């Protein structure tokens, strides 16, 4: 089940530039996404030693932050930091080859939209430069517009769209919003989507997930640096658990805490999988609020939420 590592990560290494080689390219140093997410995420998820090496729980009946940590913050196909590091490796490569991208100064950014996870309002992205894999099977595209950096990657078993902007609270720090999927190819493994919002200036972190083989039919976690509040429906295979909630300290993500009403308000929309084949619909958010359609492949599958070819 290491399809992300084998298809997504290794595929990042073989590209041809859509802009062409040249001299006098931009010297922009595009921002990375892993550092602000690590800084904003609850330390119990990022550094919680009590979770080291913890096993996954296939028959989990209610929310458990240890299981969430195991699935999304330790090595595996849905490891958030593994996915983000692959994106950052791409950005680092772009930054180190500035003279390969004259498009950074000669091409006007164009806008395009993505509609991740049946978003109520499509997300506007921008492309100024693009690169294709040598075999034509994948690509990335990116742009700097104002103070914001946009990148979209369609490679191997996943898609990632990400936006980095100065924090509105402290412009010296970077806030990020990220949409990611796994299972473009591996339909029978980890197959689902996740959205992340992080702002280290306010210690705010949110993550919402939905899928098959990911442990959760639909779930959200939120941290303000003090507490972590979570709610969702666990994946029991053919069925999904009823909605459950949890509140723990952010410092270890395991000690029970009392979350205030404000700590229970999410800024990211709730997502949950719909009924598909032999897989039941998520208990959270439930009903018409479940928008994640899976196991259909192609453009109707929620894991494909962006363009399948370069926009520029």
Coordinates of N, CA and C in Angstrom, one line a residue, residues 119-290:
X119 N -16.9 21.4 -4.0 CA -16.8 22.6 -3.2 C -18.0 23.5 -3.7
X120 N -18.6 24.2 -2.8 CA -19.7 25.1 -3.1 C -19.3 26.1 -4.1
X121 N -18.1 26.7 -3.9 CA -17.5 27.7 -4.8 C -16.2 27.2 -5.4
X122 N -16.1 27.0 -6.7 CA -14.8 26.6 -7.3 C -13.7 27.4 -6.8
X123 N -12.5 26.8 -6.7 CA -11.3 27.5 -6.3 C -10.5 28.0 -7.5
X124 N -10.2 29.3 -7.4 CA -9.4 29.9 -8.5 C -7.9 29.6 -8.3
X125 N -7.3 29.0 -9.3 CA -5.8 28.8 -9.3 C -5.2 29.5 -10.4
X126 N -3.8 29.6 -10.4 CA -3.1 30.3 -11.5 C -2.0 29.4 -12.0
X127 N -1.7 29.6 -13.3 CA -0.6 28.9 -13.9 C 0.2 29.9 -14.8
X128 N 1.5 29.8 -14.6 CA 2.4 30.7 -15.4 C 3.5 29.8 -16.1
X129 N 3.8 28.8 -15.5 CA 4.8 27.8 -16.0 C 4.3 26.4 -15.8
X130 N 4.7 25.5 -16.7 CA 4.3 24.1 -16.5 C 5.4 23.2 -16.9
X131 N 5.4 22.0 -16.4 CA 6.4 20.9 -16.7 C 5.7 19.6 -16.9
X132 N 6.1 18.9 -17.9 CA 5.5 17.5 -18.1 C 6.6 16.5 -17.8
X133 N 6.1 15.3 -17.3 CA 7.0 14.2 -17.2 C 7.5 13.8 -18.5
X134 N 8.7 13.2 -18.5 CA 9.3 12.8 -19.8 C 8.4 11.9 -20.6
X135 N 7.6 11.0 -19.9 CA 6.8 10.0 -20.7 C 5.4 10.6 -20.9
X136 N 5.1 11.8 -20.5 CA 3.9 12.5 -20.7 C 2.7 12.1 -19.8
X137 N 3.1 11.3 -18.7 CA 2.0 10.8 -17.9 C 1.6 11.7 -16.7
X138 N 2.3 12.8 -16.6 CA 2.0 13.7 -15.5 C 2.6 15.1 -15.7
X139 N 2.2 16.0 -14.9 CA 2.7 17.4 -15.0 C 2.5 18.2 -13.7
X140 N 3.2 19.3 -13.7 CA 2.9 20.3 -12.7 C 2.8 21.6 -13.3
X141 N 2.1 22.6 -12.7 CA 2.0 24.0 -13.1 C 2.0 24.9 -11.9
X142 N 2.5 26.1 -12.1 CA 2.6 26.9 -10.9 C 2.7 28.4 -11.4
X143 N 2.5 29.3 -10.4 CA 2.5 30.7 -10.7 C 2.6 31.5 -9.4
X144 N 3.2 32.6 -9.4 CA 3.2 33.6 -8.3 C 2.3 34.8 -8.8
X145 N 1.3 35.1 -8.0 CA 0.4 36.2 -8.3 C 0.2 37.0 -7.1
X146 N 0.7 38.3 -7.2 CA 0.7 39.1 -6.0 C 1.7 38.4 -4.9
X147 N 1.2 38.3 -3.7 CA 2.0 37.6 -2.7 C 1.7 36.2 -2.5
X148 N 0.8 35.6 -3.4 CA 0.4 34.2 -3.3 C 1.1 33.3 -4.3
X149 N 1.4 32.1 -3.9 CA 2.0 31.1 -4.8 C 1.0 30.0 -5.0
X150 N 0.9 29.5 -6.2 CA -0.1 28.5 -6.6 C 0.7 27.4 -7.3
X151 N 0.4 26.1 -6.9 CA 1.0 25.0 -7.6 C 0.0 23.8 -7.6
X152 N -0.1 23.2 -8.8 CA -0.9 22.0 -9.0 C -0.1 20.9 -9.6
X153 N -0.2 19.7 -9.0 CA 0.5 18.5 -9.5 C -0.4 17.4 -9.8
X154 N -0.3 16.8 -11.0 CA -1.1 15.6 -11.4 C -0.1 14.6 -11.8
X155 N 0.2 13.6 -10.9 CA 1.3 12.7 -11.2 C 0.9 11.3 -10.5
X156 N 1.1 10.2 -11.2 CA 1.0 8.9 -10.6 C -0.3 8.7 -9.9
X157 N -0.3 8.5 -8.6 CA -1.5 8.0 -7.9 C -2.2 9.2 -7.2
X158 N -1.8 10.4 -7.4 CA -2.4 11.5 -6.7 C -2.4 12.8 -7.4
X159 N -3.3 13.7 -6.9 CA -3.3 15.1 -7.3 C -3.1 16.0 -6.1
X160 N -2.4 17.1 -6.2 CA -2.3 18.1 -5.1 C -2.4 19.5 -5.7
X161 N -3.3 20.3 -5.1 CA -3.4 21.7 -5.4 C -3.0 22.4 -4.1
X162 N -2.2 23.5 -4.2 CA -1.8 24.1 -2.9 C -1.6 25.6 -3.2
X163 N -2.0 26.4 -2.2 CA -1.8 27.9 -2.2 C -1.1 28.3 -1.0
X164 N -0.1 29.1 -1.1 CA 0.7 29.7 0.0 C 0.6 31.2 -0.1
X165 N 0.2 31.8 1.1 CA 0.1 33.3 1.1 C 0.6 33.8 2.5
X166 N 1.0 35.0 2.6 CA 1.4 35.6 3.9 C 0.2 35.5 4.8
X167 N 0.5 35.1 6.1 CA -0.6 35.1 7.1 C -1.2 36.5 7.3
X168 N -2.5 36.6 7.4 CA -3.1 37.9 7.6 C -2.8 38.4 9.0
X169 N -2.4 37.5 9.9 CA -2.0 38.0 11.3 C -0.6 38.4 11.4
X170 N 0.3 37.7 10.7 CA 1.7 38.0 10.7 C 2.3 37.7 9.3
X171 N 2.5 38.8 8.6 CA 2.9 38.6 7.2 C 4.3 38.0 7.0
X172 N 5.0 37.9 8.1 CA 6.3 37.2 8.0 C 6.2 35.7 8.0
X173 N 5.0 35.2 8.3 CA 4.7 33.7 8.3 C 3.8 33.4 7.1
X174 N 3.8 32.1 6.8 CA 3.0 31.7 5.6 C 1.9 30.8 6.0
X175 N 0.7 31.2 5.5 CA -0.5 30.3 5.7 C -0.7 29.5 4.4
X176 N -1.3 28.3 4.5 CA -1.4 27.5 3.4 C -2.8 26.8 3.4
X177 N -3.2 26.5 2.1 CA -4.4 25.7 1.9 C -4.0 24.6 0.9
X178 N -4.4 23.4 1.2 CA -4.0 22.3 0.4 C -5.1 21.3 0.2
X179 N -5.2 20.8 -1.1 CA -6.2 19.8 -1.4 C -5.4 18.6 -2.0
X180 N -5.6 17.4 -1.6 CA -4.8 16.3 -2.1 C -5.7 15.0 -2.2
X181 N -5.3 14.2 -3.1 CA -6.0 12.9 -3.3 C -5.0 11.8 -3.4
X182 N -5.5 10.6 -3.1 CA -4.7 9.3 -3.4 C -5.7 8.3 -4.0
X183 N -5.2 7.5 -4.9 CA -6.0 6.5 -5.5 C -6.5 6.8 -6.9
X184 N -5.7 7.6 -7.6 CA -6.0 7.8 -9.1 C -5.9 6.5 -9.8
X185 N -4.9 5.7 -9.4 CA -4.6 4.5 -10.1 C -5.0 3.3 -9.2
X186 N -4.7 3.4 -7.9 CA -4.8 2.3 -7.0 C -6.2 2.3 -6.4
X187 N -7.3 2.0 -7.2 CA -8.6 2.1 -6.7 C -9.0 1.2 -5.6
X188 N -8.2 0.1 -5.4 CA -8.6 -0.9 -4.4 C -7.7 -0.7 -3.1
X189 N -6.9 0.3 -3.1 CA -6.1 0.6 -1.9 C -6.6 1.8 -1.2
X190 N -5.7 2.6 -0.6 CA -6.2 3.9 0.0 C -6.7 4.8 -1.1
X191 N -8.0 5.1 -1.0 CA -8.7 5.8 -2.1 C -9.5 6.9 -1.5
X192 N -9.1 8.2 -1.6 CA -9.8 9.2 -1.0 C -9.2 10.6 -1.1
X193 N -9.6 11.5 -0.3 CA -9.2 12.9 -0.4 C -9.0 13.5 0.9
X194 N -8.3 14.6 1.0 CA -8.0 15.4 2.2 C -7.8 16.8 1.8
X195 N -8.3 17.7 2.8 CA -8.0 19.1 2.6 C -7.4 19.6 3.9
X196 N -6.4 20.5 3.8 CA -5.7 21.0 5.0 C -5.6 22.5 4.9
X197 N -5.8 23.2 6.1 CA -5.6 24.6 6.2 C -4.7 24.8 7.4
X198 N -3.7 25.6 7.3 CA -2.8 25.8 8.4 C -2.2 27.2 8.4
X199 N -2.1 27.8 9.6 CA -1.6 29.1 9.8 C -0.7 29.2 11.0
X200 N 0.6 29.1 10.9 CA 1.4 29.0 12.1 C 1.4 30.3 12.9
X201 N 0.9 31.4 12.3 CA 0.8 32.7 13.1 C -0.2 32.6 14.2
X202 N -1.2 31.8 14.0 CA -2.3 31.7 15.0 C -2.4 30.2 15.5
X203 N -1.4 29.4 15.2 CA -1.4 28.0 15.6 C -2.7 27.3 15.2
X204 N -3.3 27.7 14.1 CA -4.5 27.1 13.7 C -4.2 26.0 12.6
X205 N -4.9 24.9 12.8 CA -4.7 23.7 11.9 C -6.0 23.0 11.7
X206 N -6.4 22.8 10.5 CA -7.6 22.0 10.2 C -7.3 21.0 9.1
X207 N -7.9 19.8 9.3 CA -7.8 18.7 8.3 C -9.1 18.0 8.2
X208 N -9.6 17.8 7.0 CA -10.8 17.1 6.7 C -10.5 16.0 5.7
X209 N -11.0 14.8 5.9 CA -10.7 13.6 5.1 C -11.9 12.8 4.8
X210 N -11.9 12.1 3.7 CA -13.0 11.1 3.4 C -12.4 10.1 2.4
X211 N -12.8 8.9 2.6 CA -12.3 7.9 1.6 C -12.7 6.5 1.9
X212 N -12.0 5.6 1.2 CA -12.1 4.1 1.4 C -10.7 3.6 1.7
X213 N -10.6 2.8 2.7 CA -9.3 2.2 3.0 C -8.4 3.3 3.7
X214 N -9.0 4.4 4.2 CA -8.2 5.4 4.9 C -8.6 5.5 6.3
X215 N -9.5 4.7 6.8 CA -9.9 4.7 8.2 C -11.1 5.5 8.5
X216 N -11.4 6.4 7.6 CA -12.5 7.3 7.9 C -13.4 7.5 6.6
X217 N -14.7 7.3 6.8 CA -15.6 7.6 5.7 C -15.8 9.1 5.6
X218 N -15.6 9.8 6.7 CA -15.6 11.3 6.7 C -15.3 11.8 8.1
X219 N -14.3 12.7 8.2 CA -13.9 13.2 9.5 C -13.2 14.5 9.4
X220 N -13.2 15.3 10.5 CA -12.5 16.5 10.6 C -11.8 16.6 11.9
X221 N -10.6 17.2 11.9 CA -9.9 17.6 13.1 C -9.5 19.0 13.1
X222 N -9.5 19.7 14.2 CA -9.1 21.1 14.3 C -8.3 21.3 15.5
X223 N -7.3 22.2 15.4 CA -6.5 22.5 16.6 C -6.2 24.0 16.6
X224 N -6.2 24.6 17.8 CA -5.8 26.0 18.0 C -4.5 26.1 18.8
X225 N -3.8 25.0 18.9 CA -2.5 25.0 19.6 C -2.7 24.6 21.1
X226 N -4.0 24.7 21.5 CA -4.3 24.3 22.9 C -5.0 23.0 23.0
X227 N -6.1 22.9 22.2 CA -6.9 21.6 22.2 C -7.0 21.2 20.7
X228 N -7.4 19.9 20.6 CA -7.7 19.3 19.3 C -9.1 18.8 19.4
X229 N -10.0 19.3 18.5 CA -11.3 18.8 18.5 C -11.5 18.0 17.2
X230 N -12.2 16.9 17.3 CA -12.4 16.0 16.1 C -13.8 15.5 16.1
X231 N -14.3 15.3 14.9 CA -15.7 14.7 14.7 C -15.7 13.9 13.4
X232 N -16.4 12.8 13.3 CA -16.4 12.1 12.1 C -17.0 10.7 12.2
X233 N -16.9 9.9 11.1 CA -17.4 8.6 11.0 C -16.3 7.7 10.6
X234 N -16.0 6.6 11.4 CA -14.9 5.7 11.0 C -15.4 4.7 10.0
X235 N -14.4 4.2 9.2 CA -14.7 3.3 8.1 C -14.6 1.9 8.7
X236 N -15.7 1.1 8.6 CA -15.7 -0.2 9.1 C -15.8 -1.2 7.9
X237 N -15.4 -0.8 6.7 CA -15.4 -1.6 5.5 C -16.7 -1.3 4.7
X238 N -17.6 -2.2 4.8 CA -18.9 -2.1 4.0 C -19.8 -1.0 4.6
X239 N -19.6 -0.7 5.9 CA -20.4 0.2 6.6 C -19.5 1.3 7.2
X240 N -20.2 2.4 7.7 CA -19.5 3.5 8.4 C -20.1 3.7 9.8
X241 N -19.2 4.1 10.7 CA -19.7 4.3 12.0 C -20.6 5.5 12.1
X242 N -21.3 5.6 13.2 CA -22.1 6.8 13.5 C -21.2 8.0 13.8
X243 N -21.7 9.2 13.8 CA -20.8 10.4 14.1 C -20.4 10.3 15.5
X244 N -19.1 10.6 15.7 CA -18.5 10.6 17.0 C -17.7 11.9 17.1
X245 N -17.4 12.3 18.4 CA -16.6 13.5 18.6 C -15.5 13.2 19.6
X246 N -14.5 14.0 19.6 CA -13.4 13.8 20.6 C -12.7 15.2 20.9
X247 N -12.2 15.4 22.1 CA -11.5 16.6 22.4 C -10.3 16.2 23.3
X248 N -9.1 16.5 22.9 CA -7.9 16.2 23.6 C -6.9 17.4 23.6
X249 N -5.9 17.3 24.4 CA -4.9 18.4 24.4 C -4.1 18.3 23.2
X250 N -3.7 19.5 22.6 CA -2.9 19.5 21.4 C -1.5 19.0 21.7
X251 N -1.0 19.2 23.0 CA 0.4 18.9 23.3 C 0.7 17.4 23.2
X252 N -0.3 16.5 23.4 CA 0.0 15.1 23.3 C -1.1 14.4 22.5
X253 N -2.2 15.1 22.1 CA -3.3 14.5 21.3 C -3.8 13.2 21.9
X254 N -3.8 13.1 23.2 CA -4.3 11.9 23.9 C -5.0 12.2 25.2
X255 N -4.6 13.3 25.9 CA -5.2 13.6 27.2 C -6.5 14.3 27.0
X256 N -7.6 13.8 27.6 CA -8.9 14.3 27.4 C -8.9 15.8 27.9
X257 N -9.7 16.6 27.1 CA -9.8 18.0 27.4 C -11.2 18.5 27.2
X258 N -11.5 19.7 27.5 CA -12.8 20.3 27.3 C -12.7 21.4 26.2
X259 N -13.3 21.2 25.1 CA -13.3 22.1 24.0 C -14.4 23.1 24.1
X260 N -14.1 24.4 23.9 CA -15.1 25.4 23.9 C -16.0 25.4 22.6
X261 N -17.1 26.1 22.6 CA -17.9 26.2 21.4 C -17.1 26.7 20.2
X262 N -16.3 27.7 20.4 CA -15.5 28.3 19.4 C -14.5 27.2 18.8
X263 N -14.0 26.4 19.6 CA -13.0 25.4 19.2 C -13.7 24.3 18.4
X264 N -15.0 24.2 18.4 CA -15.7 23.2 17.6 C -16.2 23.7 16.3
X265 N -15.9 25.0 16.0 CA -16.4 25.5 14.7 C -15.3 25.4 13.6
X266 N -15.6 24.7 12.6 CA -14.7 24.5 11.5 C -14.8 25.5 10.4
X267 N -13.7 25.9 9.8 CA -13.7 26.8 8.6 C -13.7 26.0 7.4
X268 N -13.2 24.7 7.4 CA -13.2 23.9 6.2 C -14.6 23.2 6.1
X269 N -15.1 22.9 4.9 CA -16.4 22.2 4.8 C -16.2 20.8 5.2
X270 N -17.3 20.2 5.8 CA -17.3 18.8 6.1 C -17.4 18.0 4.8
X271 N -16.7 16.8 4.7 CA -16.9 16.0 3.6 C -17.1 14.5 4.1
X272 N -17.8 13.7 3.3 CA -18.0 12.3 3.6 C -18.3 11.6 2.3
X273 N -18.0 10.3 2.3 CA -18.1 9.5 1.1 C -19.6 9.2 0.9
X274 N -20.0 9.1 -0.4 CA -21.3 8.6 -0.7 C -21.3 7.1 -0.8
X275 N -22.5 6.5 -0.8 CA -22.6 5.0 -1.0 C -22.1 4.7 -2.4
X276 N -21.3 3.7 -2.5 CA -20.7 3.3 -3.8 C -20.5 1.8 -3.8
X277 N -21.1 1.1 -4.7 CA -20.9 -0.4 -4.7 C -21.3 -1.0 -3.4
X278 N -20.3 -1.8 -2.9 CA -20.6 -2.4 -1.6 C -20.2 -1.6 -0.4
X279 N -19.8 -0.3 -0.6 CA -19.3 0.5 0.5 C -20.4 1.5 0.9
X280 N -20.7 1.5 2.1 CA -21.8 2.4 2.6 C -21.4 3.9 2.7
X281 N -22.4 4.7 2.9 CA -22.2 6.1 3.0 C -21.7 6.5 4.4
X282 N -21.0 7.6 4.5 CA -20.5 8.1 5.7 C -21.6 8.6 6.7
X283 N -21.4 8.3 7.9 CA -22.3 8.8 8.9 C -22.1 10.3 9.2
X284 N -20.9 10.8 8.8 CA -20.6 12.2 9.0 C -20.1 12.8 7.7
X285 N -20.6 13.9 7.2 CA -21.7 14.7 7.7 C -23.0 14.1 7.4
X286 N -23.1 13.1 6.5 CA -24.3 12.4 6.3 C -25.3 13.0 5.3
X287 N -26.1 12.1 4.7 CA -27.1 12.5 3.8 C -26.6 13.3 2.6
X288 N -27.3 14.4 2.2 CA -26.9 15.1 1.0 C -25.6 15.9 1.2
X289 N -25.1 15.9 2.5 CA -23.8 16.6 2.7 C -22.6 15.7 2.4
X290 N -22.8 14.4 2.2 CA -21.8 13.6 1.7 C -21.6 13.8 0.2

